Amino acid sequence: MKSILELISEEVKKAFVDAGYDEKLGNVTVSNRPDLCEYQCNGAMAGAKLYHKAPIMIAGEIAERLAGSAVFEKVEAVNPGFLNINIKSQWLGEYVDEMMKDESKKFGLVVPDKKMVMVDYGGPNVAKPLHVGHLRSAVIGESIKRICRYMGHETIGDIHLGDWGLQMGLVITELKERKPELPYFDENYEGEYPAEAPFTISELEEIYPTASGKSKADEEYKAKAMDATYKLQSGVRGYRALWDHIIAVSVSDLKRNYANLNVDFDLWKGESDVHDIIPGMVQYMKDGGYAYLSDGALVVDVKEETDTKEMPPCMILKSDGASLYNTTDLATIMDRMKTYHPDKIVYLTDKRQDLYFEQVFRCAKKTKLVDETTELVHIGFGTVNGKDGKPFKTRDGGVMRLEYLISDINERMLSKITENREMDAKEAEQISKIVGLAAIKYGDLSNQAAKDYIFDVDKFTSSEGNTGPYILYTIVRIKSILNKYVEQGGELSNLAIQTPDSESGKALLRELAGFAPVIQSAFDEVAPHKICAYIYGLANAFNSFYHDTRILVEEDENKKKGYISVLVLCRDILETCIDLLGFEAPEKM
Ligand code: ARG
């Protein structure tokens, strides 16, 4: 099914061609002056230069040719040469009806050829609690994964745990200081290691920062941690067994945390998973003449002639032969290509890793770890700030744990929901969790990823304005009208969209018709914020329609059915969109 803009543009293009002008000029966009018209075409302005004619003359000719069209109610040429366009309500009604009845159940979205996409997001480091900085990677990544899937692509989300670096050596070192008697540290121990971890998650979360603090102050301690990391990576039995415990305890806690965010991963792989393939990859890079020694380190040049900024080489091995972040990322690319053959890999991290990913991607292309056509995309996101414009902190200035951030929001929602009314405590709590999550996710996703934003609890939890709760209220309102309709004996089958009979009814249909192009561009540009902007506009359009229209008391049953059909479509589109954003609506609020 073609998008509404494509269909309208086709009509206008035909008129340009018939009048002897270039087809390109007939491109139509949504009006940026909704007070004057619904759509606009600025082709006559560009045409003026090409054909040495006054733009208003060209626009006039086109308007004349389009008079009497089945699509347009009005095409007006206005100075200095714009075409102001309104479409016929009947044509719009028929279009939206067709969209609703779209066989693929995708409301007119045309799905492209199936590709294989991997989304690398979350990226927490094992043994460290999730903090507010982990929010964006999880939330934006989850949405991107869902959008790719909705577009029909085979999509795999991988958490890519940081589970192989110095932080593991630090934890092991601190454990050894505290409990040297454990069998893991006895080199002569040959028996089976205990099945139970010698620490709990809360101990683990305390051990890591303690160890990290000590290593910063104490050179000797740091050397021990590096040695422990080395021993772990080279396979010392007791250290591996301890590492297994760290991973198990940490991962089960991570799973709980991500589940609270409605985020789930298909793969729980990590840096450690590629350890064994690193030597082969390094050899391949040397043999291919890509990697060379520079000051003892093994590097690959990734500079390009057109570079305007400094582009340092990509380091593959440190001078002591140790692998680093780059090494595991490149080996992971190699592994993914072998196992899944992705056409595209999308990475989500803080934008401070922009240069890093540029180096890694160039290195992967140059060394042919990926095909020429493999798309490697890094979405670098901005910082979550507090109202003071500085990175979001707890009230006493500490790092804000993600868990506490979520529970704070849920509590705030709970008090809002139970304000001035009686409600079953359990139900209220459930609803506040659903709405709280929407508040957080929408608050985050409605900002363009690359920008920093202010985490404003008052604003995010408000039921008015461009917020998650506002969107949910709108959905709940629609559902409640539909429920009443059914209670009154109405049926939600044989739906048909009719010709809108009011300005707000027509505006709502125009918004509904915008679904497919929005999803398409959210996918093309890897930009979930576009979906937020769309549903905010759609929710507004619905609320004005609702304000103007007496739906359930409408006496003409046929007309009423038409309204109900619009409501059903509106609910379905809103619910599809919030699902793509990674949250859901409650039945009531
Ligand atoms: N663990 C990394 C960090 O904390 C993020 C991992 C992102 N993914 C990747 N393939 N590098 O910075």
Short mmCIF file of N, CA and C in Angstrom, two decimals, residues 108 147 216 254 281 289 334 386 424 447 455 464 511:
data_model
loop_
_atom_site.label_atom_id
_atom_site.label_comp_id
_atom_site.label_asym_id
_atom_site.label_seq_id
_atom_site.Cartn_x
_atom_site.Cartn_y
_atom_site.Cartn_z
N GLY A 108 -0.76 -0.47 6.48
CA GLY A 108 -0.23 0.16 5.27
C GLY A 108 1.29 0.17 5.17
N ILE A 147 11.56 -2.23 16.61
CA ILE A 147 11.24 -1.59 15.33
C ILE A 147 11.76 -2.46 14.17
N LYS A 216 43.20 2.08 43.08
CA LYS A 216 43.58 3.43 42.67
C LYS A 216 44.59 4.02 43.64
N LEU A 254 21.05 -9.08 37.04
CA LEU A 254 20.83 -8.26 35.84
C LEU A 254 19.51 -8.63 35.17
N MET A 281 42.32 -14.53 15.21
CA MET A 281 42.02 -13.26 14.56
C MET A 281 43.28 -12.41 14.42
N GLY A 289 48.64 -8.63 6.43
CA GLY A 289 49.42 -7.40 6.31
C GLY A 289 48.67 -6.18 6.82
N MET A 334 33.69 -10.80 14.26
CA MET A 334 34.08 -11.98 13.49
C MET A 334 33.15 -13.16 13.83
N GLY A 386 20.45 15.87 35.66
CA GLY A 386 19.49 16.34 36.65
C GLY A 386 19.06 17.76 36.28
N ASP A 424 -8.12 -0.55 45.03
CA ASP A 424 -7.49 -1.73 45.63
C ASP A 424 -5.96 -1.53 45.61
N ASN A 447 13.39 12.08 23.45
CA ASN A 447 14.54 12.92 23.08
C ASN A 447 15.36 12.22 22.01
N PHE A 455 16.40 14.61 33.29
CA PHE A 455 15.46 13.64 33.85
C PHE A 455 14.60 14.39 34.87
N GLU A 464 -0.31 15.37 31.70
CA GLU A 464 -0.55 16.35 30.65
C GLU A 464 0.75 16.67 29.92
N GLU A 511 -3.83 12.07 10.76
CA GLU A 511 -2.78 11.58 11.68
C GLU A 511 -2.65 10.06 11.58
#
